[in-house]
Amino acid sequence: EAQVTQNPRYLITVTGKKLTVTCSQNMNHEYMSWYRQDPGLGLRQIYYSMNVEVTDKGDVPEGYKVSRKEKRNFPLILESPSPNQTSLYFCASRGDNEQFFGPGTRLTVL
Amino acid sequence: KQEVTQIPAALSVPEGENLVLNCSFTDSAIYNLQWFRQDPGKGLTSLLLIQSSQREQTSGRLNASLDKSSGRSTLYIAASQPGDSATYLCAVRRDLSGGYNKLIFGAGTRLAVHP
C-alpha cells in the first residue's frame, strides 16, 4: 500500500531537548516536504526536498532542520524545541501531480 | 503573492442535502488545484486533483470544478451523509515560473452533516 508514515504520532517534550520526527514514503517520490498546522493559520510549509541531498526552506523554517540522505526518508529535527513549536506536523511526498500526506505528529513543547 | 480563501469557514447541514464548498485564489498562474479531507486530529486525504487545463473532476458523490481565469474552484457534494463530516481543504500548486514546489492551502471549511 502506497503511504507516508511518521513517527512518533504524539510527543510531549520540554524546552531545549533535541528531538527528531521521522518520515518515510514507499512510493519512490523525489519530492518530500514538511508542514505545520496551527489553528487560524492553516498549513504552512517548513522545508522541502527535491531529491537526495537537495533541501530548501519553506515559509517557516526557523528552529527546524532537515536531512535527505536517502530517497525514502526525510526526518525533521528540532535542535532546541520551544513552546511556539507546539503544533501538528505533517510530512508529505509528491509524484508527478498528487501530494500524499502522512498521518501527522502532534508535538507539545512544555 | 498567492492567497487561498475558503468560504464558508463552517457549514452544518441535514443529511441528504447537496452542498457546495467554495475556494478562491488570487493568482491564476496555477499548475493544479487539489481538494483534501481532514478528519479531526488526522492526516489529509486527497479527494480530487484538477490540472490547470481541466474544468472539472468527479469521484463518486464529489465533483470539483475549476475556473482558473476567475480564480475559483467549487467542491460539490451530492446527497451528503454524516460520514462526510470533516474539514475540507483546498490547495493550489503554483506553476513553473512562480514557486513551483509549494502547495498553498486555504484555511478550510468545517462541515457537519447531522442525521
mmCIF file of N, CA, C and O in Angstrom, chain A residues 63-110:
data_model
loop_
_atom_site.group_PDB
_atom_site.id
_atom_site.type_symbol
_atom_site.label_atom_id
_atom_site.label_comp_id
_atom_site.label_asym_id
_atom_site.label_seq_id
_atom_site.Cartn_x
_atom_site.Cartn_y
_atom_site.Cartn_z
ATOM 1 N N GLY A 63 14.137 27.384 13.411
ATOM 2 C CA GLY A 63 14.061 26.434 14.510
ATOM 3 C C GLY A 63 14.013 24.978 14.085
ATOM 4 O O GLY A 63 13.922 24.085 14.929
ATOM 5 N N TYR A 64 14.066 24.741 12.788
ATOM 6 C CA TYR A 64 13.981 23.378 12.261
ATOM 7 C C TYR A 64 15.184 23.069 11.369
ATOM 8 O O TYR A 64 15.771 23.951 10.770
ATOM 9 N N LYS A 65 15.512 21.784 11.306
ATOM 10 C CA LYS A 65 16.487 21.276 10.337
ATOM 11 C C LYS A 65 15.910 20.035 9.692
ATOM 12 O O LYS A 65 15.046 19.365 10.263
ATOM 13 N N VAL A 66 16.402 19.743 8.489
ATOM 14 C CA VAL A 66 16.002 18.512 7.811
ATOM 15 C C VAL A 66 17.243 17.897 7.183
ATOM 16 O O VAL A 66 18.284 18.547 7.054
ATOM 17 N N SER A 67 17.109 16.645 6.791
ATOM 18 C CA SER A 67 18.154 15.991 6.011
ATOM 19 C C SER A 67 17.509 15.026 5.035
ATOM 20 O O SER A 67 16.402 14.538 5.270
ATOM 21 N N ARG A 68 18.201 14.761 3.941
ATOM 22 C CA ARG A 68 17.673 13.816 2.946
ATOM 23 C C ARG A 68 18.847 12.989 2.434
ATOM 24 O O ARG A 68 19.435 13.251 1.386
ATOM 25 N N LYS A 69 19.179 11.971 3.206
ATOM 26 C CA LYS A 69 20.296 11.110 2.852
ATOM 27 C C LYS A 69 19.847 9.934 1.983
ATOM 28 O O LYS A 69 20.653 9.329 1.261
ATOM 29 N N GLU A 70 18.574 9.593 2.094
ATOM 30 C CA GLU A 70 18.003 8.526 1.277
ATOM 31 C C GLU A 70 16.710 9.057 0.681
ATOM 32 O O GLU A 70 16.056 9.931 1.256
ATOM 33 N N LYS A 71 16.325 8.466 -0.444
ATOM 34 C CA LYS A 71 15.141 8.964 -1.127
ATOM 35 C C LYS A 71 13.888 8.787 -0.287
ATOM 36 O O LYS A 71 12.991 9.626 -0.290
ATOM 37 N N ARG A 72 13.772 7.689 0.444
ATOM 38 C CA ARG A 72 12.530 7.379 1.120
ATOM 39 C C ARG A 72 12.358 8.132 2.442
ATOM 40 O O ARG A 72 11.247 8.228 2.947
ATOM 41 N N ASN A 73 13.419 8.653 3.030
ATOM 42 C CA ASN A 73 13.341 9.230 4.367
ATOM 43 C C ASN A 73 13.618 10.732 4.377
ATOM 44 O O ASN A 73 14.538 11.206 3.691
ATOM 45 N N PHE A 74 12.873 11.447 5.213
ATOM 46 C CA PHE A 74 13.032 12.899 5.296
ATOM 47 C C PHE A 74 12.736 13.323 6.734
ATOM 48 O O PHE A 74 11.655 13.824 7.051
ATOM 49 N N PRO A 75 13.678 13.145 7.648
ATOM 50 C CA PRO A 75 13.422 13.476 9.051
ATOM 51 C C PRO A 75 13.426 14.983 9.323
ATOM 52 O O PRO A 75 14.151 15.745 8.679
ATOM 53 N N LEU A 76 12.614 15.366 10.283
ATOM 54 C CA LEU A 76 12.535 16.746 10.757
ATOM 55 C C LEU A 76 13.191 16.812 12.128
ATOM 56 O O LEU A 76 12.838 16.046 13.017
ATOM 57 N N ILE A 77 14.139 17.729 12.275
ATOM 58 C CA ILE A 77 14.931 17.822 13.504
ATOM 59 C C ILE A 77 14.682 19.156 14.178
ATOM 60 O O ILE A 77 14.760 20.221 13.530
ATOM 61 N N LEU A 78 14.377 19.095 15.465
ATOM 62 C CA LEU A 78 14.265 20.300 16.282
ATOM 63 C C LEU A 78 15.428 20.257 17.275
ATOM 64 O O LEU A 78 15.410 19.476 18.227
ATOM 65 N N GLU A 79 16.441 21.075 17.040
ATOM 66 C CA GLU A 79 17.650 21.035 17.854
ATOM 67 C C GLU A 79 17.373 21.510 19.288
ATOM 68 O O GLU A 79 17.881 20.935 20.243
ATOM 69 N N SER A 80 16.577 22.561 19.420
ATOM 70 C CA SER A 80 16.261 23.112 20.735
ATOM 71 C C SER A 80 14.803 23.576 20.730
ATOM 72 O O SER A 80 14.517 24.767 20.556
ATOM 73 N N PRO A 81 13.881 22.635 20.915
ATOM 74 C CA PRO A 81 12.455 22.975 20.785
ATOM 75 C C PRO A 81 12.016 24.055 21.770
ATOM 76 O O PRO A 81 12.515 24.128 22.906
ATOM 77 N N SER A 82 11.074 24.865 21.318
ATOM 78 C CA SER A 82 10.498 25.901 22.172
ATOM 79 C C SER A 82 8.976 25.758 22.140
ATOM 80 O O SER A 82 8.425 25.134 21.214
ATOM 81 N N PRO A 83 8.285 26.333 23.130
ATOM 82 C CA PRO A 83 6.823 26.183 23.196
ATOM 83 C C PRO A 83 6.097 26.644 21.931
ATOM 84 O O PRO A 83 5.035 26.105 21.604
ATOM 85 N N ASN A 84 6.649 27.611 21.202
ATOM 86 C CA ASN A 84 5.955 28.075 19.985
ATOM 87 C C ASN A 84 6.061 27.068 18.836
ATOM 88 O O ASN A 84 5.506 27.296 17.752
ATOM 89 N N GLN A 85 6.746 25.964 19.072
ATOM 90 C CA GLN A 85 6.789 24.887 18.088
ATOM 91 C C GLN A 85 5.773 23.787 18.408
ATOM 92 O O GLN A 85 5.723 22.768 17.710
ATOM 93 N N THR A 86 4.979 24.018 19.420
ATOM 94 C CA THR A 86 3.851 23.136 19.679
ATOM 95 C C THR A 86 2.888 23.240 18.514
ATOM 96 O O THR A 86 2.404 24.325 18.182
ATOM 97 N N SER A 87 2.632 22.105 17.863
ATOM 98 C CA SER A 87 1.841 22.150 16.641
ATOM 99 C C SER A 87 1.554 20.724 16.176
ATOM 100 O O SER A 87 1.998 19.740 16.776
ATOM 101 N N LEU A 88 0.796 20.634 15.092
ATOM 102 C CA LEU A 88 0.550 19.376 14.402
ATOM 103 C C LEU A 88 1.400 19.390 13.134
ATOM 104 O O LEU A 88 1.265 20.303 12.313
ATOM 105 N N TYR A 89 2.248 18.384 12.988
ATOM 106 C CA TYR A 89 3.204 18.356 11.884
ATOM 107 C C TYR A 89 2.834 17.260 10.887
ATOM 108 O O TYR A 89 2.506 16.147 11.276
ATOM 109 N N PHE A 90 2.948 17.614 9.617
ATOM 110 C CA PHE A 90 2.670 16.660 8.553
ATOM 111 C C PHE A 90 3.848 16.560 7.601
ATOM 112 O O PHE A 90 4.396 17.569 7.163
ATOM 113 N N CYS A 91 4.187 15.339 7.259
ATOM 114 C CA CYS A 91 5.142 15.063 6.201
ATOM 115 C C CYS A 91 4.347 14.732 4.946
ATOM 116 O O CYS A 91 3.253 14.167 5.021
ATOM 117 N N ALA A 92 4.880 15.097 3.796
ATOM 118 C CA ALA A 92 4.188 14.830 2.537
ATOM 119 C C ALA A 92 5.194 14.431 1.470
ATOM 120 O O ALA A 92 6.359 14.826 1.525
ATOM 121 N N SER A 93 4.727 13.640 0.509
ATOM 122 C CA SER A 93 5.554 13.337 -0.654
ATOM 123 C C SER A 93 4.702 13.480 -1.899
ATOM 124 O O SER A 93 3.472 13.384 -1.845
ATOM 125 N N ARG A 94 5.373 13.729 -3.006
ATOM 126 C CA ARG A 94 4.622 14.005 -4.226
ATOM 127 C C ARG A 94 5.262 13.314 -5.427
ATOM 128 O O ARG A 94 6.489 13.360 -5.597
ATOM 129 N N GLY A 95 4.423 12.702 -6.242
ATOM 130 C CA GLY A 95 4.881 12.168 -7.505
ATOM 131 C C GLY A 95 4.760 13.233 -8.570
ATOM 132 O O GLY A 95 5.057 14.401 -8.341
ATOM 133 N N ASP A 96 4.249 12.860 -9.733
ATOM 134 C CA ASP A 96 4.133 13.832 -10.822
ATOM 135 C C ASP A 96 3.122 14.921 -10.510
ATOM 136 O O ASP A 96 3.301 16.080 -10.883
ATOM 137 N N ASN A 97 2.043 14.544 -9.831
ATOM 138 C CA ASN A 97 0.978 15.519 -9.616
ATOM 139 C C ASN A 97 0.457 15.550 -8.185
ATOM 140 O O ASN A 97 0.451 16.585 -7.549
ATOM 141 N N GLU A 98 0.042 14.382 -7.706
ATOM 142 C CA GLU A 98 -0.714 14.351 -6.467
ATOM 143 C C GLU A 98 0.206 14.307 -5.255
ATOM 144 O O GLU A 98 1.243 13.644 -5.258
ATOM 145 N N GLN A 99 -0.209 15.043 -4.226
ATOM 146 C CA GLN A 99 0.566 15.069 -2.983
ATOM 147 C C GLN A 99 -0.102 14.150 -1.964
ATOM 148 O O GLN A 99 -1.313 14.173 -1.798
ATOM 149 N N PHE A 100 0.713 13.355 -1.271
ATOM 150 C CA PHE A 100 0.240 12.439 -0.246
ATOM 151 C C PHE A 100 0.784 12.872 1.105
ATOM 152 O O PHE A 100 1.957 13.221 1.226
ATOM 153 N N PHE A 101 -0.070 12.804 2.112
ATOM 154 C CA PHE A 101 0.308 13.253 3.442
ATOM 155 C C PHE A 101 0.387 12.087 4.421
ATOM 156 O O PHE A 101 -0.367 11.119 4.320
ATOM 157 N N GLY A 102 1.297 12.230 5.378
ATOM 158 C CA GLY A 102 1.359 11.303 6.483
ATOM 159 C C GLY A 102 0.237 11.569 7.473
ATOM 160 O O GLY A 102 -0.503 12.544 7.337
ATOM 161 N N PRO A 103 0.121 10.747 8.520
ATOM 162 C CA PRO A 103 -0.987 10.858 9.473
ATOM 163 C C PRO A 103 -0.830 11.986 10.477
ATOM 164 O O PRO A 103 -1.782 12.309 11.187
ATOM 165 N N GLY A 104 0.341 12.595 10.530
ATOM 166 C CA GLY A 104 0.542 13.725 11.437
ATOM 167 C C GLY A 104 1.251 13.336 12.725
ATOM 168 O O GLY A 104 1.133 12.205 13.204
ATOM 169 N N THR A 105 1.976 14.281 13.271
ATOM 170 C CA THR A 105 2.627 14.143 14.580
ATOM 171 C C THR A 105 2.221 15.326 15.438
ATOM 172 O O THR A 105 2.479 16.474 15.062
ATOM 173 N N ARG A 106 1.559 15.038 16.536
ATOM 174 C CA ARG A 106 1.152 16.123 17.440
ATOM 175 C C ARG A 106 2.245 16.326 18.466
ATOM 176 O O ARG A 106 2.487 15.455 19.295
ATOM 177 N N LEU A 107 2.891 17.477 18.408
ATOM 178 C CA LEU A 107 4.022 17.800 19.289
ATOM 179 C C LEU A 107 3.609 18.861 20.283
ATOM 180 O O LEU A 107 3.054 19.899 19.910
ATOM 181 N N THR A 108 3.912 18.602 21.547
ATOM 182 C CA THR A 108 3.716 19.594 22.613
ATOM 183 C C THR A 108 5.061 19.844 23.272
ATOM 184 O O THR A 108 5.712 18.891 23.721
ATOM 185 N N VAL A 109 5.448 21.111 23.313
ATOM 186 C CA VAL A 109 6.704 21.502 23.961
ATOM 187 C C VAL A 109 6.367 22.303 25.217
ATOM 188 O O VAL A 109 5.752 23.377 25.125
ATOM 189 N N LEU A 110 6.756 21.784 26.355
ATOM 190 C CA LEU A 110 6.408 22.441 27.632
ATOM 191 C C LEU A 110 7.492 23.416 28.080
ATOM 192 O O LEU A 110 8.664 23.266 27.701
#
